[in-house]
Amino acid sequence: MSASTQFYLDQAALCGRNAQTATLQNQREVLLKAQAAWQAMADRAIRTATERDRREDERREVALATQGNLACPET
């Protein structure tokens, strides 16, 4: 997990804790909205990293398959 993803998750958790202790309703609502926004950013970063890793693995497999075909030409 990247540092930015961890930061997003930490901020979401902090907003959640602060929302639980907020005494004013509007303050609680703002903190809950902020928590949702931080969580959405973390979720997006995780999805992006997962997709990037999947594409890199796919490229690596294609490269290995291509190298295997070049190393052993048909006669």
CSV table of C-alpha atoms in Angstrom, one decimal:
chain,number,residue,atom,x,y,z
A,1,MET,CA,0.0,0.0,0.0
A,2,SER,CA,1.4,3.4,-0.9
A,3,ALA,CA,2.0,6.2,1.5
A,4,SER,CA,-0.8,8.3,0.0
A,5,THR,CA,-3.3,5.5,0.4
A,6,GLN,CA,-2.3,5.0,4.0
A,7,PHE,CA,-2.6,8.7,4.5
A,8,TYR,CA,-6.1,8.7,3.1
A,9,LEU,CA,-7.1,5.8,5.4
A,10,ASP,CA,-5.6,7.5,8.4
A,11,GLN,CA,-7.5,10.7,7.6
A,12,ALA,CA,-10.8,8.8,7.2
A,13,ALA,CA,-10.2,7.1,10.6
A,14,LEU,CA,-9.4,10.4,12.3
A,15,CYS,CA,-12.5,12.1,10.9
A,16,GLY,CA,-14.6,9.1,12.1
A,17,ARG,CA,-13.2,9.3,15.6
A,18,ASN,CA,-13.7,13.1,15.7
A,19,ALA,CA,-17.3,12.7,14.4
A,20,GLN,CA,-18.0,10.3,17.3
A,21,THR,CA,-16.9,12.9,19.9
A,22,ALA,CA,-18.4,15.9,18.2
A,23,THR,CA,-21.0,17.7,20.3
A,24,LEU,CA,-22.6,19.7,17.6
A,25,GLN,CA,-24.8,18.0,14.9
A,26,ASN,CA,-23.5,20.1,12.0
A,27,GLN,CA,-19.9,19.5,13.1
A,28,ARG,CA,-20.6,15.7,13.2
A,29,GLU,CA,-22.1,15.9,9.7
A,30,VAL,CA,-19.2,17.7,8.3
A,31,LEU,CA,-16.8,15.2,9.8
A,32,LEU,CA,-18.8,12.3,8.5
A,33,LYS,CA,-18.8,13.8,5.0
A,34,ALA,CA,-15.0,14.3,5.2
A,35,GLN,CA,-14.6,10.7,6.4
A,36,ALA,CA,-16.6,9.5,3.3
A,37,ALA,CA,-14.5,11.7,1.0
A,38,TRP,CA,-11.2,10.4,2.5
A,39,GLN,CA,-12.4,6.8,2.2
A,40,ALA,CA,-13.4,7.3,-1.4
A,41,MET,CA,-9.9,8.6,-2.2
A,42,ALA,CA,-8.4,5.6,-0.5
A,43,ASP,CA,-10.7,3.2,-2.3
A,44,ARG,CA,-9.9,4.9,-5.6
A,45,ALA,CA,-6.1,4.7,-5.0
A,46,ILE,CA,-6.4,1.0,-4.0
A,47,ARG,CA,-8.4,0.2,-7.2
A,48,THR,CA,-5.9,2.1,-9.3
A,49,ALA,CA,-2.9,0.3,-7.8
A,50,THR,CA,-4.6,-3.1,-8.2
A,51,GLU,CA,-5.4,-2.4,-11.9
A,52,ARG,CA,-1.8,-1.1,-12.5
A,53,ASP,CA,-0.4,-4.2,-11.0
A,54,ARG,CA,-2.7,-6.4,-13.1
A,55,ARG,CA,-1.7,-4.6,-16.3
A,56,GLU,CA,2.0,-4.9,-15.4
A,57,ASP,CA,1.6,-8.6,-14.8
A,58,GLU,CA,-0.2,-9.0,-18.1
A,59,ARG,CA,2.6,-7.1,-19.9
A,60,ARG,CA,5.2,-9.2,-18.2
A,61,GLU,CA,3.5,-12.4,-19.3
A,62,VAL,CA,3.2,-11.2,-22.9
A,63,ALA,CA,6.9,-10.2,-22.9
A,64,LEU,CA,7.9,-13.7,-21.6
A,65,ALA,CA,5.7,-15.4,-24.2
A,66,THR,CA,7.2,-13.3,-26.9
A,67,GLN,CA,10.7,-14.0,-25.7
A,68,GLY,CA,10.0,-17.7,-25.6
A,69,ASN,CA,8.8,-17.6,-29.3
A,70,LEU,CA,11.9,-15.7,-30.4
A,71,ALA,CA,14.3,-17.9,-28.6
A,72,CYS,CA,13.0,-21.1,-30.2
A,73,PRO,CA,12.2,-20.4,-33.9
A,74,GLU,CA,10.5,-23.1,-35.9
A,75,THR,CA,12.7,-24.8,-38.6
